[in-house]
């Protein structure tokens, strides 16, 4: 079974703080993704990584950066958190093979005060 | 640019009634489409994919290229079907392919 874990289930931060969200997979998958999930807006892709140190912007990268120093770990960084970044953040990996299925982590509910 | 539209934010039906969750897409080329589901307090998971033409938990979805639709259907809704449903085509290009999600439809099945 594919296992995707996220470091925190709930997180509360203050405006201006630097925030790190961690995602870890237990297999050797190359593709990892960060989405944010908001009511009425669905899931929007922030960043993704297709290998160690390789990354590409998604649809809403502003205010975020990412880091992938090891294959199993993909970090989302909020350089200076703002209240409009209050959201549910979902990490996903794409398993290889014919079906291109993505597996998701449990999510991190971030509140920025 | 590829786009996916789920016109209903909320769909409320009674148990035993038919269900149709709408999904329309704009796409160039041959699309690859999926339905994902998120039950309360569970992680987002794959429900079904058009390429395998399968029925999962009684749900089916047919790709209609003429109407550019991929509606999710079930003849008789069950209370346990209550969840958030997302239609998601693949976007090709860039360094890797990626899923692009619709805004989602919350299905509420009343007893």
CSV table of C-alpha atoms in Angstrom, one decimal:
chain,number,residue,atom,x,y,z
A,1,UNK,CA,0.0,0.0,0.0
A,2,UNK,CA,1.1,3.5,-0.8
A,3,UNK,CA,1.6,5.6,2.3
A,4,UNK,CA,1.6,9.4,2.3
A,5,UNK,CA,2.0,11.2,5.6
A,6,UNK,CA,1.9,14.9,6.5
A,7,UNK,CA,3.7,16.2,9.5
A,8,UNK,CA,0.8,18.0,11.1
A,9,UNK,CA,-3.0,17.5,11.0
A,10,UNK,CA,-3.7,21.0,12.4
A,11,UNK,CA,-1.5,24.0,12.6
A,12,UNK,CA,-2.0,27.6,13.9
A,13,UNK,CA,0.4,30.3,12.9
A,14,UNK,CA,0.6,34.1,13.1
A,15,UNK,CA,0.8,36.5,10.2
A,16,UNK,CA,4.4,36.9,9.0
A,17,UNK,CA,5.7,33.6,10.4
A,18,UNK,CA,7.6,31.2,8.2
A,19,UNK,CA,5.7,27.9,8.0
A,20,UNK,CA,6.9,24.5,6.9
A,21,UNK,CA,4.6,21.8,5.8
A,22,UNK,CA,6.1,18.4,5.4
A,23,UNK,CA,5.1,15.4,3.3
A,24,UNK,CA,6.7,12.0,3.3
A,25,UNK,CA,6.1,9.0,1.2
A,26,UNK,CA,7.3,5.5,1.9
A,27,UNK,CA,7.9,4.4,-1.7
A,28,UNK,CA,10.3,5.6,-4.4
A,29,UNK,CA,7.8,7.7,-6.3
A,30,UNK,CA,9.3,10.6,-8.3
A,31,UNK,CA,6.2,12.8,-8.6
A,32,UNK,CA,4.9,14.7,-5.6
A,33,UNK,CA,2.4,17.5,-5.5
A,34,UNK,CA,1.1,20.2,-3.1
A,35,UNK,CA,-2.5,21.4,-3.4
A,36,UNK,CA,-4.7,23.6,-1.3
A,37,UNK,CA,-8.3,22.8,-0.9
A,38,UNK,CA,-10.9,25.6,-0.3
A,39,UNK,CA,-14.7,25.4,-0.3
A,40,UNK,CA,-16.1,26.4,-3.6
A,41,UNK,CA,-12.7,26.4,-5.3
A,42,UNK,CA,-11.8,22.8,-5.2
A,43,UNK,CA,-8.2,21.7,-5.2
A,44,UNK,CA,-5.7,24.0,-6.7
A,45,UNK,CA,-2.1,23.0,-7.6
A,46,UNK,CA,0.5,25.0,-5.8
A,47,UNK,CA,3.8,23.3,-6.8
A,48,UNK,CA,5.0,19.9,-7.8
A,49,UNK,CA,8.2,18.0,-8.0
A,50,UNK,CA,9.3,15.4,-10.5
A,51,UNK,CA,12.5,14.3,-8.9
A,52,UNK,CA,15.0,15.4,-6.2
A,53,UNK,CA,15.7,19.1,-6.4
A,54,UNK,CA,13.4,19.3,-9.4
A,55,UNK,CA,10.3,21.4,-9.1
A,56,UNK,CA,7.8,23.3,-11.2
A,57,UNK,CA,5.1,25.9,-10.4
A,58,UNK,CA,1.5,24.9,-10.4
A,59,UNK,CA,-1.4,27.3,-10.8
A,60,UNK,CA,-1.1,29.3,-7.6
A,61,UNK,CA,2.5,29.4,-6.6
A,62,UNK,CA,2.6,33.0,-5.3
A,63,UNK,CA,3.5,33.2,-1.6
A,64,UNK,CA,4.8,29.6,-1.5
A,65,UNK,CA,8.1,27.8,-2.2
A,66,UNK,CA,9.0,24.1,-2.0
A,67,UNK,CA,12.0,22.0,-1.2
A,68,UNK,CA,12.9,18.4,-2.2
A,69,UNK,CA,16.3,17.4,-0.9
A,70,UNK,CA,15.4,13.7,-0.6
A,71,UNK,CA,13.1,11.7,-2.8
A,72,UNK,CA,10.8,10.7,0.0
A,73,UNK,CA,10.2,14.2,1.4
A,74,UNK,CA,8.5,17.2,-0.2
A,75,UNK,CA,8.2,20.4,1.8
A,76,UNK,CA,5.9,23.3,1.3
A,77,UNK,CA,7.1,26.6,2.7
A,78,UNK,CA,5.2,29.8,3.4
A,79,UNK,CA,7.8,32.4,3.5
A,80,UNK,CA,5.7,34.9,5.4
A,81,UNK,CA,2.3,33.5,6.2
A,82,UNK,CA,-0.8,35.6,5.5
A,83,UNK,CA,-4.4,35.2,6.5
A,84,UNK,CA,-5.4,34.3,3.0
A,85,UNK,CA,-3.2,31.3,3.2
A,86,UNK,CA,-5.6,29.8,5.8
A,87,UNK,CA,-6.6,26.6,4.1
A,88,UNK,CA,-6.4,22.8,3.9
A,89,UNK,CA,-3.2,21.7,2.3
A,90,UNK,CA,-3.0,18.3,0.6
A,91,UNK,CA,0.1,16.5,-0.5
A,92,UNK,CA,-0.1,13.8,-3.2
A,93,UNK,CA,2.2,11.4,-5.0
A,94,UNK,CA,1.6,9.8,-8.3
A,95,UNK,CA,2.2,6.2,-8.5
A,96,UNK,CA,3.7,5.0,-11.8
A,97,UNK,CA,2.1,2.6,-14.1
A,98,UNK,CA,-0.8,2.6,-16.5
A,99,UNK,CA,-3.4,4.3,-14.5
A,100,UNK,CA,-1.6,7.4,-13.3
A,101,UNK,CA,-3.4,7.3,-9.9
A,102,UNK,CA,-2.6,9.9,-7.3
A,103,UNK,CA,-2.5,9.1,-3.6
A,104,UNK,CA,-3.2,11.8,-1.1
A,105,UNK,CA,-2.1,12.5,2.4
A,106,UNK,CA,-4.5,13.2,5.2
A,107,UNK,CA,-4.1,17.0,4.8
A,108,UNK,CA,-2.9,19.8,7.1
A,109,UNK,CA,-5.5,22.3,8.2
A,110,UNK,CA,-3.5,25.6,8.5
A,111,UNK,CA,-5.0,28.6,10.2
A,112,UNK,CA,-3.1,31.9,10.0
A,113,UNK,CA,-4.2,34.5,12.6
B,1,UNK,CA,-6.1,25.8,-21.5
B,2,UNK,CA,-7.7,22.7,-20.1
B,3,UNK,CA,-10.7,23.4,-17.9
B,4,UNK,CA,-13.1,21.3,-15.9
B,5,UNK,CA,-16.5,22.5,-14.7
B,6,UNK,CA,-18.7,21.0,-12.0
B,7,UNK,CA,-21.8,23.2,-12.1
B,8,UNK,CA,-23.4,22.0,-8.9
B,9,UNK,CA,-21.9,22.8,-5.5
B,10,UNK,CA,-24.4,20.8,-3.7
B,11,UNK,CA,-26.6,17.9,-4.8
B,12,UNK,CA,-29.2,16.6,-2.4
B,13,UNK,CA,-31.2,13.5,-3.1
B,14,UNK,CA,-33.2,10.9,-1.2
B,15,UNK,CA,-32.0,7.4,-0.6
B,16,UNK,CA,-32.8,5.2,-3.5
B,17,UNK,CA,-33.1,8.0,-6.0
B,18,UNK,CA,-30.8,8.2,-9.1
B,19,UNK,CA,-27.8,10.4,-8.9
B,20,UNK,CA,-26.0,12.3,-11.6
B,21,UNK,CA,-23.0,14.5,-10.8
B,22,UNK,CA,-22.1,16.6,-13.8
B,23,UNK,CA,-18.6,17.3,-15.1
B,24,UNK,CA,-17.7,19.2,-18.3
B,25,UNK,CA,-14.3,19.7,-19.6
B,26,UNK,CA,-12.5,21.7,-22.3
B,27,UNK,CA,-9.6,19.8,-23.7
B,28,UNK,CA,-7.5,19.5,-26.8
B,29,UNK,CA,-6.5,16.0,-27.7
B,30,UNK,CA,-7.6,12.8,-26.0
B,31,UNK,CA,-8.5,13.4,-22.4
B,32,UNK,CA,-7.8,11.1,-19.5
B,33,UNK,CA,-10.4,11.7,-16.7
B,34,UNK,CA,-10.9,10.6,-13.2
B,35,UNK,CA,-13.4,10.9,-10.4
B,36,UNK,CA,-12.1,11.4,-6.9
B,37,UNK,CA,-14.1,11.2,-3.7
B,38,UNK,CA,-13.6,12.5,-0.2
B,39,UNK,CA,-15.8,11.0,2.6
B,40,UNK,CA,-16.1,12.8,5.9
B,41,UNK,CA,-12.9,12.7,7.8
B,42,UNK,CA,-11.1,10.6,5.2
B,43,UNK,CA,-8.5,11.4,2.7
B,44,UNK,CA,-9.2,12.1,-0.9
B,45,UNK,CA,-9.2,8.9,-2.9
B,46,UNK,CA,-9.7,7.7,-6.5
B,47,UNK,CA,-13.2,6.5,-7.2
B,48,UNK,CA,-12.9,5.6,-10.9
B,49,UNK,CA,-11.1,6.4,-14.1
B,50,UNK,CA,-12.7,6.5,-17.5
B,51,UNK,CA,-10.0,4.4,-19.2
B,52,UNK,CA,-10.9,1.3,-17.3
B,53,UNK,CA,-14.7,1.6,-17.9
B,54,UNK,CA,-15.4,0.1,-14.5
B,55,UNK,CA,-18.2,0.4,-12.0
B,56,UNK,CA,-17.1,1.2,-8.5
B,57,UNK,CA,-19.6,1.2,-5.6
B,58,UNK,CA,-22.4,1.2,-8.2
B,59,UNK,CA,-21.0,4.4,-9.8
B,60,UNK,CA,-20.2,4.6,-13.5
B,61,UNK,CA,-19.0,7.5,-15.7
B,62,UNK,CA,-19.0,7.6,-19.5
B,63,UNK,CA,-16.8,9.9,-21.4
B,64,UNK,CA,-18.9,11.7,-24.0
B,65,UNK,CA,-16.4,13.4,-26.4
B,66,UNK,CA,-19.2,15.1,-28.4
B,67,UNK,CA,-20.6,16.9,-25.3
B,68,UNK,CA,-17.2,17.0,-23.6
B,69,UNK,CA,-18.7,15.5,-20.5
B,70,UNK,CA,-17.8,12.9,-17.9
B,71,UNK,CA,-20.9,12.7,-15.7
B,72,UNK,CA,-20.9,10.4,-12.7
B,73,UNK,CA,-24.0,8.3,-12.3
B,74,UNK,CA,-25.6,5.9,-9.9
B,75,UNK,CA,-29.1,4.4,-10.3
B,76,UNK,CA,-29.9,4.2,-6.6
B,77,UNK,CA,-28.2,6.4,-4.1
B,78,UNK,CA,-27.2,5.2,-0.6
B,79,UNK,CA,-26.6,7.2,2.5
B,80,UNK,CA,-23.0,6.1,2.6
B,81,UNK,CA,-22.5,7.8,-0.8
B,82,UNK,CA,-22.7,11.2,0.9
B,83,UNK,CA,-19.3,12.8,0.2
B,84,UNK,CA,-17.5,15.5,-1.8
B,85,UNK,CA,-16.9,14.4,-5.4
B,86,UNK,CA,-14.2,15.9,-7.7
B,87,UNK,CA,-13.9,15.5,-11.4
B,88,UNK,CA,-10.3,15.6,-12.5
B,89,UNK,CA,-8.8,15.4,-16.0
B,90,UNK,CA,-5.1,15.0,-16.6
B,91,UNK,CA,-3.2,18.0,-17.9
B,92,UNK,CA,-0.3,17.0,-20.1
B,93,UNK,CA,2.7,19.1,-20.7
B,94,UNK,CA,5.5,20.6,-18.6
B,95,UNK,CA,7.9,18.4,-16.7
B,96,UNK,CA,5.2,15.9,-15.7
B,97,UNK,CA,1.5,15.2,-16.1
B,98,UNK,CA,-0.8,16.5,-13.4
B,99,UNK,CA,-4.4,16.2,-12.3
B,100,UNK,CA,-6.5,19.3,-12.5
B,101,UNK,CA,-9.5,19.3,-10.2
B,102,UNK,CA,-12.9,20.8,-10.6
B,103,UNK,CA,-14.5,22.8,-7.8
B,104,UNK,CA,-16.3,19.7,-6.5
B,105,UNK,CA,-19.9,18.7,-5.8
B,106,UNK,CA,-21.1,17.8,-2.3
B,107,UNK,CA,-23.5,14.9,-2.5
B,108,UNK,CA,-25.9,14.6,0.4
B,109,UNK,CA,-28.1,11.5,0.4
B,110,UNK,CA,-31.1,12.0,2.7
B,111,UNK,CA,-32.7,9.0,4.5
